[in-house]
Amino acid sequence: MIATRVRFGGLQNIVQRQFCASLQPKRYGTVQYQRIANVATANALISDTKTRASPVTLGGHRMYSSINYLRGDLECTAGTMNDVKQTIIQKLGIEVGYTPFVSTREHLVKYVPQSVSALPPRSMQDSFTSAIIPLTTDKILKDKYVGFMGNVRVGRLMEDMDMFAVWVVHKHVLVPDLPEGVSLPYTFVTVLVDKIDFTDLVPTHDADIRLSGHVSWVGRTSVEVVVWMEQKLHGKWRKLTRALFLMAARDATNTKAAFINPLVPANEEEKAIFDGGESRKKRRIQMQQEDLLKTEPNDFEQRMVHELFVKSIDTKSKAFNKRILPPGYVWMEDATMANIVFSHPEDRNAHNKVFGGFLMRNALELSWALAYNFAKRRPKLEHISDISFHHPVDVSSMLNMQAHVIFTDLHYMEIVVLADVYDAVTGQQTTTNSFYYTYSVAERLPKIMPKTYHEAMYYLDGRRKFRYAMGIDTATASSPPPATGTTDTTKSKL
């Protein structure tokens, strides 16, 4: 990965500090603020910067862009993450303080645009924004982020990234006919988080963290947001992670889809980023069509399952009901961990549903605990392959989170966490979220052995997610192995 280095002159640094200091939350959302944040920030402050290295492309999106405003060189444009949260509440007209009965927003439905043509097109520059997590100055905040080893809790950072993605969508949306003083007639819902990649840099608890991002693709009622996170170490911002959020635009009452401003690329690089979003949309459609709940495994995967089955059968007994565990394997049912999580009003979003970031944090920490227990040593989080939000979760819900190691390869393991809303009266469970994580350790891990057909499908699903996260399969999630003469480490061990 090649980083982009940028230098500011003395004048630019002075202007930068004055600009950040002048931003006030009460001015967010106004035309004047948008002009300052999107035009003055992007052009006047960093127009003279020079790129010393070429950007690196990953999945249709550049990790480090050569476009000035996409590099995120400013210290801040939206203040702190607490400022972002308060501004979102203000723009949506949400009452501060919890009540079981949410104020109706039905009066805002009439302001929802009735067509895409009624909304002005936007560019990626319009939605670019950044915010700070001030770990160096806010000691109370620092206690919420620090882990027992002195590092930053990654789950907390996932919470912030989810909220920040919503803020980016707020920056993108512009309703020209909305009367002054009327709240934004939208509800933004996280649909999924696609492939979060981590660098080797371990975040520390005593340095500020910056989130930056912009809209990278827009459909009629959905929007993709790219968010990257950096930490300031030794006077320089260094990359921590990057994530892609797919958000759905809903009306003020969250009862139906709402149209959103179209995205028009302003130059060739923005067009390349937008095309990457189109490619990811097609890939998601293809993966849905090939989902193991809809279609049977391909020929190679079926042979793989049969080979695993044969390995676990006692051939001396000449019976299928005698199952044995081969050396170097672990039963999938033994590589699991569960937790009951209670949600409270403090975990809610602006619409009195459980905040998606809260679910992401708890799922990640459970997956890490399972990875630690399975490997018997501290694991490293390499990728988050896929996070899906199937149903909203009500405040006061009791969540049953179950984590399973569903696939291993060399020193990597793929873990799925399923979040179920548990009804203590009826005993019924409804799956609301699924999370996929890829961890690594220094030593080779035992292989996973499924015992039932259900577990075998989890095994194949985990293999698909792992290969996608590692960049092995790029065309399709269930591609057959390469032709003879090429390398397929997974096949060689199965």
Short mmCIF file of N, CA and C in Angstrom, two decimals, residues 63-233:
data_model
loop_
_atom_site.label_atom_id
_atom_site.label_comp_id
_atom_site.label_asym_id
_atom_site.label_seq_id
_atom_site.Cartn_x
_atom_site.Cartn_y
_atom_site.Cartn_z
N MET A 63 -7.76 3.59 -2.15
CA MET A 63 -7.50 3.74 -0.74
C MET A 63 -6.93 5.12 -0.45
N TYR A 64 -6.10 5.63 -1.31
CA TYR A 64 -5.57 6.98 -1.19
C TYR A 64 -5.80 7.67 -2.52
N SER A 65 -6.67 8.66 -2.54
CA SER A 65 -7.07 9.29 -3.78
C SER A 65 -6.09 10.40 -4.16
N SER A 66 -5.96 10.63 -5.47
CA SER A 66 -5.16 11.74 -5.94
C SER A 66 -5.98 13.01 -6.06
N ILE A 67 -7.30 12.92 -5.85
CA ILE A 67 -8.13 14.11 -5.81
C ILE A 67 -7.91 14.80 -4.48
N ASN A 68 -7.67 16.10 -4.52
CA ASN A 68 -7.30 16.82 -3.32
C ASN A 68 -8.28 16.62 -2.17
N TYR A 69 -9.58 16.91 -2.41
CA TYR A 69 -10.52 16.88 -1.30
C TYR A 69 -10.80 15.47 -0.80
N LEU A 70 -10.54 14.44 -1.63
CA LEU A 70 -10.77 13.07 -1.20
C LEU A 70 -9.66 12.54 -0.31
N ARG A 71 -8.55 13.26 -0.24
CA ARG A 71 -7.44 12.76 0.58
C ARG A 71 -7.71 13.00 2.06
N GLY A 72 -8.60 13.95 2.38
CA GLY A 72 -8.92 14.18 3.78
C GLY A 72 -7.78 14.78 4.56
N ASP A 73 -7.10 15.79 3.99
CA ASP A 73 -5.93 16.34 4.65
C ASP A 73 -6.26 17.35 5.75
N LEU A 74 -7.49 17.82 5.81
CA LEU A 74 -7.85 18.79 6.83
C LEU A 74 -7.99 18.11 8.18
N GLU A 75 -7.71 18.84 9.24
CA GLU A 75 -7.87 18.30 10.58
C GLU A 75 -9.33 17.94 10.85
N CYS A 76 -10.24 18.81 10.41
CA CYS A 76 -11.65 18.56 10.65
C CYS A 76 -12.49 19.44 9.73
N THR A 77 -13.71 19.01 9.46
CA THR A 77 -14.69 19.87 8.81
C THR A 77 -16.01 19.84 9.56
N ALA A 78 -16.20 18.85 10.41
CA ALA A 78 -17.47 18.70 11.13
C ALA A 78 -17.29 18.67 12.64
N GLY A 79 -16.11 19.06 13.14
CA GLY A 79 -15.89 19.04 14.59
C GLY A 79 -15.61 17.64 15.09
N THR A 80 -16.11 17.35 16.28
CA THR A 80 -15.91 16.04 16.89
C THR A 80 -17.08 15.12 16.55
N MET A 81 -16.93 13.85 16.87
CA MET A 81 -18.01 12.91 16.62
C MET A 81 -19.24 13.24 17.48
N ASN A 82 -19.03 13.82 18.65
CA ASN A 82 -20.17 14.25 19.45
C ASN A 82 -20.91 15.39 18.75
N ASP A 83 -20.17 16.29 18.11
CA ASP A 83 -20.80 17.35 17.32
C ASP A 83 -21.64 16.76 16.19
N VAL A 84 -21.09 15.73 15.54
CA VAL A 84 -21.80 15.08 14.44
C VAL A 84 -23.12 14.50 14.94
N LYS A 85 -23.08 13.81 16.08
CA LYS A 85 -24.29 13.20 16.64
C LYS A 85 -25.34 14.25 16.95
N GLN A 86 -24.94 15.34 17.59
CA GLN A 86 -25.89 16.40 17.94
C GLN A 86 -26.47 17.07 16.69
N THR A 87 -25.65 17.21 15.66
CA THR A 87 -26.12 17.84 14.43
C THR A 87 -27.14 16.98 13.72
N ILE A 88 -26.91 15.65 13.70
CA ILE A 88 -27.88 14.74 13.09
C ILE A 88 -29.22 14.84 13.81
N ILE A 89 -29.18 14.86 15.14
CA ILE A 89 -30.42 14.97 15.92
C ILE A 89 -31.14 16.27 15.59
N GLN A 90 -30.36 17.36 15.47
CA GLN A 90 -30.95 18.66 15.16
C GLN A 90 -31.57 18.68 13.77
N LYS A 91 -30.87 18.12 12.78
CA LYS A 91 -31.38 18.16 11.41
C LYS A 91 -32.64 17.31 11.25
N LEU A 92 -32.73 16.22 12.00
CA LEU A 92 -33.90 15.36 11.90
C LEU A 92 -35.05 15.82 12.78
N GLY A 93 -34.79 16.80 13.64
CA GLY A 93 -35.84 17.31 14.51
C GLY A 93 -36.22 16.33 15.60
N ILE A 94 -35.25 15.55 16.07
CA ILE A 94 -35.51 14.55 17.10
C ILE A 94 -35.43 15.19 18.48
N GLU A 95 -36.38 14.86 19.36
CA GLU A 95 -36.36 15.37 20.72
C GLU A 95 -35.22 14.71 21.51
N VAL A 96 -34.55 15.52 22.31
CA VAL A 96 -33.48 15.01 23.16
C VAL A 96 -34.10 14.38 24.40
N GLY A 97 -33.58 13.23 24.80
CA GLY A 97 -34.13 12.53 25.96
C GLY A 97 -35.02 11.37 25.54
N TYR A 98 -34.94 10.29 26.27
CA TYR A 98 -35.67 9.07 25.89
C TYR A 98 -37.11 9.11 26.35
N THR A 99 -37.99 8.63 25.50
CA THR A 99 -39.38 8.37 25.83
C THR A 99 -39.82 7.17 25.02
N PRO A 100 -40.62 6.27 25.62
CA PRO A 100 -41.06 5.08 24.86
C PRO A 100 -41.88 5.43 23.64
N PHE A 101 -42.50 6.60 23.64
CA PHE A 101 -43.34 7.01 22.53
C PHE A 101 -42.63 8.10 21.74
N VAL A 102 -42.20 7.75 20.54
CA VAL A 102 -41.46 8.68 19.71
C VAL A 102 -42.43 9.69 19.09
N SER A 103 -42.00 10.95 19.05
CA SER A 103 -42.83 11.98 18.43
C SER A 103 -43.05 11.65 16.96
N THR A 104 -44.28 11.84 16.52
CA THR A 104 -44.61 11.51 15.14
C THR A 104 -43.90 12.45 14.17
N ARG A 105 -43.51 11.90 13.03
CA ARG A 105 -42.89 12.70 11.97
C ARG A 105 -43.75 12.67 10.71
N GLU A 106 -45.01 12.33 10.88
CA GLU A 106 -45.91 12.22 9.74
C GLU A 106 -46.06 13.54 8.99
N HIS A 107 -45.94 14.65 9.73
CA HIS A 107 -46.09 15.96 9.09
C HIS A 107 -44.98 16.25 8.09
N LEU A 108 -43.89 15.46 8.14
CA LEU A 108 -42.76 15.69 7.23
C LEU A 108 -42.89 14.90 5.93
N VAL A 109 -43.83 13.96 5.88
CA VAL A 109 -43.95 13.10 4.70
C VAL A 109 -44.23 13.93 3.44
N LYS A 110 -45.00 15.00 3.58
CA LYS A 110 -45.35 15.80 2.41
C LYS A 110 -44.14 16.49 1.79
N TYR A 111 -43.03 16.56 2.51
CA TYR A 111 -41.83 17.20 1.98
C TYR A 111 -40.89 16.20 1.31
N VAL A 112 -41.22 14.91 1.37
CA VAL A 112 -40.35 13.91 0.73
C VAL A 112 -40.45 14.07 -0.78
N PRO A 113 -39.32 14.19 -1.48
CA PRO A 113 -39.35 14.33 -2.95
C PRO A 113 -40.05 13.15 -3.60
N GLN A 114 -40.84 13.45 -4.63
CA GLN A 114 -41.64 12.42 -5.29
C GLN A 114 -40.95 11.79 -6.49
N SER A 115 -39.80 12.32 -6.87
CA SER A 115 -39.06 11.75 -7.99
C SER A 115 -37.60 12.17 -7.90
N VAL A 116 -36.74 11.44 -8.59
CA VAL A 116 -35.32 11.79 -8.61
C VAL A 116 -35.12 13.11 -9.35
N SER A 117 -35.94 13.36 -10.36
CA SER A 117 -35.79 14.59 -11.15
C SER A 117 -36.06 15.84 -10.33
N ALA A 118 -36.73 15.69 -9.19
CA ALA A 118 -37.01 16.85 -8.34
C ALA A 118 -35.82 17.21 -7.47
N LEU A 119 -34.77 16.41 -7.52
CA LEU A 119 -33.60 16.63 -6.67
C LEU A 119 -32.39 17.01 -7.52
N PRO A 120 -31.63 18.01 -7.10
CA PRO A 120 -30.45 18.40 -7.87
C PRO A 120 -29.35 17.35 -7.75
N PRO A 121 -28.61 17.10 -8.81
CA PRO A 121 -27.49 16.15 -8.73
C PRO A 121 -26.38 16.68 -7.83
N ARG A 122 -25.64 15.76 -7.24
CA ARG A 122 -24.54 16.11 -6.34
C ARG A 122 -23.27 15.44 -6.81
N SER A 123 -22.14 15.96 -6.35
CA SER A 123 -20.85 15.35 -6.65
C SER A 123 -20.28 14.75 -5.38
N MET A 124 -19.19 14.02 -5.50
CA MET A 124 -18.56 13.43 -4.32
C MET A 124 -17.99 14.52 -3.42
N GLN A 125 -17.59 15.63 -4.02
CA GLN A 125 -17.05 16.73 -3.24
C GLN A 125 -18.10 17.29 -2.29
N ASP A 126 -19.37 17.27 -2.69
CA ASP A 126 -20.43 17.83 -1.85
C ASP A 126 -20.59 17.09 -0.54
N SER A 127 -20.33 15.80 -0.55
CA SER A 127 -20.54 15.00 0.65
C SER A 127 -19.27 14.76 1.45
N PHE A 128 -18.12 15.17 0.93
CA PHE A 128 -16.89 14.92 1.67
C PHE A 128 -16.90 15.65 3.01
N THR A 129 -16.54 14.95 4.06
CA THR A 129 -16.52 15.52 5.39
C THR A 129 -15.57 14.72 6.27
N SER A 130 -15.22 15.27 7.41
CA SER A 130 -14.34 14.57 8.35
C SER A 130 -14.66 15.01 9.77
N ALA A 131 -14.34 14.18 10.73
CA ALA A 131 -14.61 14.47 12.14
C ALA A 131 -13.53 13.83 13.00
N ILE A 132 -13.39 14.34 14.21
CA ILE A 132 -12.31 13.91 15.11
C ILE A 132 -12.88 13.18 16.32
N ILE A 133 -12.19 12.13 16.74
CA ILE A 133 -12.42 11.51 18.05
C ILE A 133 -11.28 12.02 18.94
N PRO A 134 -11.54 13.00 19.81
CA PRO A 134 -10.46 13.70 20.54
C PRO A 134 -9.93 12.93 21.74
N LEU A 135 -9.20 11.87 21.50
CA LEU A 135 -8.69 11.04 22.59
C LEU A 135 -7.59 11.73 23.40
N THR A 136 -6.93 12.73 22.82
CA THR A 136 -5.84 13.39 23.54
C THR A 136 -6.34 14.41 24.55
N THR A 137 -7.55 14.93 24.35
CA THR A 137 -8.04 16.02 25.22
C THR A 137 -9.21 15.61 26.09
N ASP A 138 -9.97 14.62 25.70
CA ASP A 138 -11.15 14.21 26.45
C ASP A 138 -10.85 12.91 27.20
N LYS A 139 -10.50 13.04 28.48
CA LYS A 139 -10.09 11.87 29.26
C LYS A 139 -11.26 10.95 29.58
N ILE A 140 -12.46 11.51 29.75
CA ILE A 140 -13.63 10.68 30.00
C ILE A 140 -13.95 9.85 28.76
N LEU A 141 -13.84 10.47 27.60
CA LEU A 141 -14.06 9.75 26.34
C LEU A 141 -13.01 8.66 26.16
N LYS A 142 -11.79 8.97 26.55
CA LYS A 142 -10.69 8.00 26.38
C LYS A 142 -10.97 6.70 27.12
N ASP A 143 -11.58 6.79 28.32
CA ASP A 143 -11.86 5.59 29.10
C ASP A 143 -12.83 4.66 28.39
N LYS A 144 -13.69 5.20 27.53
CA LYS A 144 -14.66 4.38 26.81
C LYS A 144 -14.01 3.65 25.63
N TYR A 145 -12.86 4.13 25.19
CA TYR A 145 -12.22 3.57 24.00
C TYR A 145 -11.04 2.66 24.33
N VAL A 146 -10.43 2.84 25.49
CA VAL A 146 -9.21 2.11 25.78
C VAL A 146 -9.52 0.67 26.14
N GLY A 147 -8.69 -0.26 25.63
CA GLY A 147 -8.79 -1.67 25.98
C GLY A 147 -7.83 -1.99 27.11
N PHE A 148 -7.91 -3.21 27.64
CA PHE A 148 -7.10 -3.55 28.81
C PHE A 148 -5.62 -3.65 28.48
N MET A 149 -5.27 -3.70 27.17
CA MET A 149 -3.87 -3.74 26.77
C MET A 149 -3.35 -2.36 26.37
N GLY A 150 -4.18 -1.33 26.54
CA GLY A 150 -3.76 0.02 26.19
C GLY A 150 -4.07 0.40 24.75
N ASN A 151 -4.65 -0.53 24.00
CA ASN A 151 -5.02 -0.23 22.62
C ASN A 151 -6.44 0.33 22.58
N VAL A 152 -6.92 0.69 21.39
CA VAL A 152 -8.29 1.18 21.24
C VAL A 152 -9.21 0.00 20.92
N ARG A 153 -10.39 0.00 21.52
CA ARG A 153 -11.38 -1.03 21.24
C ARG A 153 -11.93 -0.82 19.83
N VAL A 154 -11.67 -1.76 18.95
CA VAL A 154 -12.08 -1.62 17.56
C VAL A 154 -13.60 -1.56 17.46
N GLY A 155 -14.30 -2.26 18.36
CA GLY A 155 -15.75 -2.21 18.34
C GLY A 155 -16.29 -0.80 18.51
N ARG A 156 -15.64 -0.01 19.36
CA ARG A 156 -16.05 1.39 19.54
C ARG A 156 -15.85 2.17 18.24
N LEU A 157 -14.77 1.89 17.54
CA LEU A 157 -14.52 2.57 16.28
C LEU A 157 -15.56 2.20 15.24
N MET A 158 -16.04 0.95 15.25
CA MET A 158 -17.08 0.54 14.31
C MET A 158 -18.37 1.31 14.58
N GLU A 159 -18.66 1.56 15.86
CA GLU A 159 -19.83 2.38 16.20
C GLU A 159 -19.73 3.76 15.56
N ASP A 160 -18.56 4.36 15.70
CA ASP A 160 -18.36 5.71 15.16
C ASP A 160 -18.44 5.72 13.64
N MET A 161 -17.90 4.70 13.00
CA MET A 161 -17.93 4.65 11.54
C MET A 161 -19.36 4.55 11.03
N ASP A 162 -20.19 3.80 11.73
CA ASP A 162 -21.58 3.66 11.32
C ASP A 162 -22.31 5.00 11.42
N MET A 163 -22.12 5.70 12.53
CA MET A 163 -22.76 7.01 12.69
C MET A 163 -22.20 8.02 11.69
N PHE A 164 -20.91 7.95 11.45
CA PHE A 164 -20.29 8.89 10.51
C PHE A 164 -20.82 8.68 9.10
N ALA A 165 -21.08 7.42 8.73
CA ALA A 165 -21.63 7.13 7.40
C ALA A 165 -22.99 7.80 7.24
N VAL A 166 -23.79 7.81 8.29
CA VAL A 166 -25.08 8.50 8.25
C VAL A 166 -24.87 9.99 8.03
N TRP A 167 -23.88 10.55 8.70
CA TRP A 167 -23.59 11.98 8.55
C TRP A 167 -23.18 12.31 7.12
N VAL A 168 -22.41 11.43 6.48
CA VAL A 168 -22.01 11.65 5.09
C VAL A 168 -23.25 11.72 4.19
N VAL A 169 -24.22 10.84 4.43
CA VAL A 169 -25.44 10.86 3.63
C VAL A 169 -26.19 12.17 3.85
N HIS A 170 -26.20 12.65 5.09
CA HIS A 170 -26.80 13.96 5.37
C HIS A 170 -26.15 15.06 4.54
N LYS A 171 -24.85 14.97 4.38
CA LYS A 171 -24.13 15.97 3.58
C LYS A 171 -24.48 15.88 2.11
N HIS A 172 -24.79 14.67 1.66
CA HIS A 172 -25.12 14.46 0.25
C HIS A 172 -26.51 14.98 -0.09
N VAL A 173 -27.45 14.77 0.81
CA VAL A 173 -28.85 15.09 0.53
C VAL A 173 -29.06 16.61 0.52
N LEU A 174 -29.74 17.07 -0.51
CA LEU A 174 -30.11 18.48 -0.63
C LEU A 174 -31.51 18.55 -1.23
N VAL A 175 -32.46 19.01 -0.42
CA VAL A 175 -33.85 19.16 -0.86
C VAL A 175 -34.09 20.65 -1.09
N PRO A 176 -34.10 21.10 -2.34
CA PRO A 176 -34.16 22.54 -2.62
C PRO A 176 -35.46 23.21 -2.18
N ASP A 177 -36.57 22.47 -2.17
CA ASP A 177 -37.86 23.07 -1.84
C ASP A 177 -38.21 22.94 -0.35
N LEU A 178 -37.29 22.46 0.45
CA LEU A 178 -37.56 22.29 1.88
C LEU A 178 -37.56 23.65 2.56
N PRO A 179 -38.67 24.07 3.18
CA PRO A 179 -38.72 25.38 3.84
C PRO A 179 -37.71 25.48 4.97
N GLU A 180 -37.24 26.66 5.21
CA GLU A 180 -36.26 26.88 6.27
C GLU A 180 -36.89 26.58 7.62
N GLY A 181 -36.15 25.86 8.44
CA GLY A 181 -36.66 25.49 9.76
C GLY A 181 -37.38 24.16 9.81
N VAL A 182 -37.65 23.55 8.64
CA VAL A 182 -38.31 22.24 8.60
C VAL A 182 -37.26 21.14 8.65
N SER A 183 -37.51 20.14 9.46
CA SER A 183 -36.56 19.05 9.63
C SER A 183 -36.44 18.23 8.35
N LEU A 184 -35.32 17.54 8.21
CA LEU A 184 -35.08 16.72 7.03
C LEU A 184 -36.07 15.55 7.01
N PRO A 185 -36.85 15.39 5.95
CA PRO A 185 -37.90 14.36 5.92
C PRO A 185 -37.41 12.99 5.51
N TYR A 186 -36.29 12.56 6.04
CA TYR A 186 -35.69 11.28 5.68
C TYR A 186 -35.38 10.46 6.93
N THR A 187 -35.28 9.16 6.71
CA THR A 187 -34.71 8.24 7.68
C THR A 187 -33.66 7.43 6.93
N PHE A 188 -32.44 7.34 7.47
CA PHE A 188 -31.36 6.61 6.80
C PHE A 188 -31.04 5.34 7.59
N VAL A 189 -31.07 4.22 6.88
CA VAL A 189 -30.92 2.91 7.51
C VAL A 189 -29.70 2.20 6.92
N THR A 190 -28.88 1.63 7.78
CA THR A 190 -27.73 0.84 7.32
C THR A 190 -28.22 -0.51 6.84
N VAL A 191 -27.94 -0.82 5.58
CA VAL A 191 -28.35 -2.11 5.00
C VAL A 191 -27.24 -3.14 5.19
N LEU A 192 -26.03 -2.77 4.86
CA LEU A 192 -24.90 -3.69 5.04
C LEU A 192 -23.60 -2.91 5.06
N VAL A 193 -22.58 -3.56 5.58
CA VAL A 193 -21.22 -3.04 5.56
C VAL A 193 -20.38 -4.04 4.78
N ASP A 194 -19.68 -3.56 3.76
CA ASP A 194 -19.02 -4.44 2.81
C ASP A 194 -17.51 -4.37 2.96
N LYS A 195 -16.91 -5.46 3.38
CA LYS A 195 -15.47 -5.68 3.36
C LYS A 195 -14.67 -4.53 3.98
N ILE A 196 -14.51 -4.58 5.28
CA ILE A 196 -13.67 -3.62 6.00
C ILE A 196 -12.26 -4.19 6.07
N ASP A 197 -11.29 -3.43 5.59
CA ASP A 197 -9.90 -3.86 5.57
C ASP A 197 -9.11 -3.08 6.62
N PHE A 198 -8.18 -3.76 7.28
CA PHE A 198 -7.37 -3.14 8.32
C PHE A 198 -5.90 -3.14 7.92
N THR A 199 -5.21 -2.08 8.29
CA THR A 199 -3.77 -2.03 8.08
C THR A 199 -3.08 -2.70 9.26
N ASP A 200 -1.76 -2.75 9.23
CA ASP A 200 -1.01 -3.36 10.34
C ASP A 200 -0.85 -2.42 11.52
N LEU A 201 -1.31 -1.18 11.38
CA LEU A 201 -1.18 -0.21 12.46
C LEU A 201 -2.20 -0.50 13.56
N VAL A 202 -1.72 -0.67 14.79
CA VAL A 202 -2.60 -0.91 15.93
C VAL A 202 -2.94 0.43 16.56
N PRO A 203 -4.23 0.82 16.60
CA PRO A 203 -4.58 2.13 17.16
C PRO A 203 -4.30 2.21 18.65
N THR A 204 -3.78 3.34 19.07
CA THR A 204 -3.46 3.57 20.47
C THR A 204 -4.48 4.50 21.09
N HIS A 205 -4.63 4.44 22.40
CA HIS A 205 -5.69 5.18 23.08
C HIS A 205 -5.32 6.62 23.39
N ASP A 206 -4.10 7.04 23.12
CA ASP A 206 -3.68 8.38 23.53
C ASP A 206 -3.35 9.28 22.34
N ALA A 207 -3.97 9.04 21.20
CA ALA A 207 -3.78 9.90 20.03
C ALA A 207 -5.13 10.07 19.33
N ASP A 208 -5.37 11.27 18.79
CA ASP A 208 -6.63 11.56 18.12
C ASP A 208 -6.85 10.67 16.91
N ILE A 209 -8.10 10.36 16.66
CA ILE A 209 -8.49 9.56 15.51
C ILE A 209 -9.41 10.40 14.63
N ARG A 210 -9.19 10.33 13.33
CA ARG A 210 -10.00 11.09 12.39
C ARG A 210 -10.75 10.17 11.44
N LEU A 211 -12.04 10.47 11.25
CA LEU A 211 -12.85 9.78 10.26
C LEU A 211 -13.09 10.72 9.10
N SER A 212 -12.96 10.20 7.90
CA SER A 212 -13.24 10.97 6.69
C SER A 212 -14.05 10.09 5.75
N GLY A 213 -14.80 10.73 4.86
CA GLY A 213 -15.58 9.93 3.94
C GLY A 213 -16.38 10.76 2.97
N HIS A 214 -16.97 10.07 2.01
CA HIS A 214 -17.82 10.72 1.02
C HIS A 214 -18.70 9.66 0.37
N VAL A 215 -19.73 10.09 -0.31
CA VAL A 215 -20.58 9.19 -1.06
C VAL A 215 -19.83 8.70 -2.29
N SER A 216 -19.87 7.39 -2.54
CA SER A 216 -19.13 6.82 -3.67
C SER A 216 -20.03 6.27 -4.76
N TRP A 217 -21.29 6.05 -4.45
CA TRP A 217 -22.24 5.54 -5.45
C TRP A 217 -23.65 5.82 -4.95
N VAL A 218 -24.57 6.09 -5.87
CA VAL A 218 -25.97 6.36 -5.50
C VAL A 218 -26.89 5.67 -6.49
N GLY A 219 -27.92 4.99 -5.96
CA GLY A 219 -28.99 4.46 -6.78
C GLY A 219 -30.18 5.40 -6.69
N ARG A 220 -31.37 4.87 -6.86
CA ARG A 220 -32.57 5.71 -6.75
C ARG A 220 -32.92 5.98 -5.29
N THR A 221 -32.80 4.95 -4.45
CA THR A 221 -33.15 5.11 -3.04
C THR A 221 -32.07 4.57 -2.12
N SER A 222 -30.93 4.22 -2.66
CA SER A 222 -29.82 3.70 -1.85
C SER A 222 -28.56 4.46 -2.16
N VAL A 223 -27.63 4.44 -1.21
CA VAL A 223 -26.40 5.21 -1.36
C VAL A 223 -25.26 4.44 -0.70
N GLU A 224 -24.12 4.40 -1.37
CA GLU A 224 -22.92 3.77 -0.84
C GLU A 224 -21.97 4.85 -0.32
N VAL A 225 -21.44 4.62 0.86
CA VAL A 225 -20.54 5.60 1.50
C VAL A 225 -19.22 4.92 1.80
N VAL A 226 -18.12 5.55 1.45
CA VAL A 226 -16.81 5.06 1.83
C VAL A 226 -16.32 5.89 3.01
N VAL A 227 -15.86 5.19 4.04
CA VAL A 227 -15.37 5.83 5.26
C VAL A 227 -13.98 5.29 5.55
N TRP A 228 -13.03 6.18 5.77
CA TRP A 228 -11.71 5.73 6.19
C TRP A 228 -11.33 6.40 7.50
N MET A 229 -10.49 5.72 8.23
CA MET A 229 -10.13 6.15 9.58
C MET A 229 -8.61 6.21 9.70
N GLU A 230 -8.14 7.29 10.34
CA GLU A 230 -6.71 7.51 10.52
C GLU A 230 -6.43 7.93 11.95
N GLN A 231 -5.20 7.74 12.38
CA GLN A 231 -4.78 8.20 13.70
C GLN A 231 -3.53 9.05 13.55
N LYS A 232 -3.49 10.12 14.36
CA LYS A 232 -2.36 11.05 14.27
C LYS A 232 -1.23 10.58 15.17
N LEU A 233 -0.17 10.10 14.55
CA LEU A 233 1.00 9.60 15.27
C LEU A 233 2.23 10.35 14.81
#
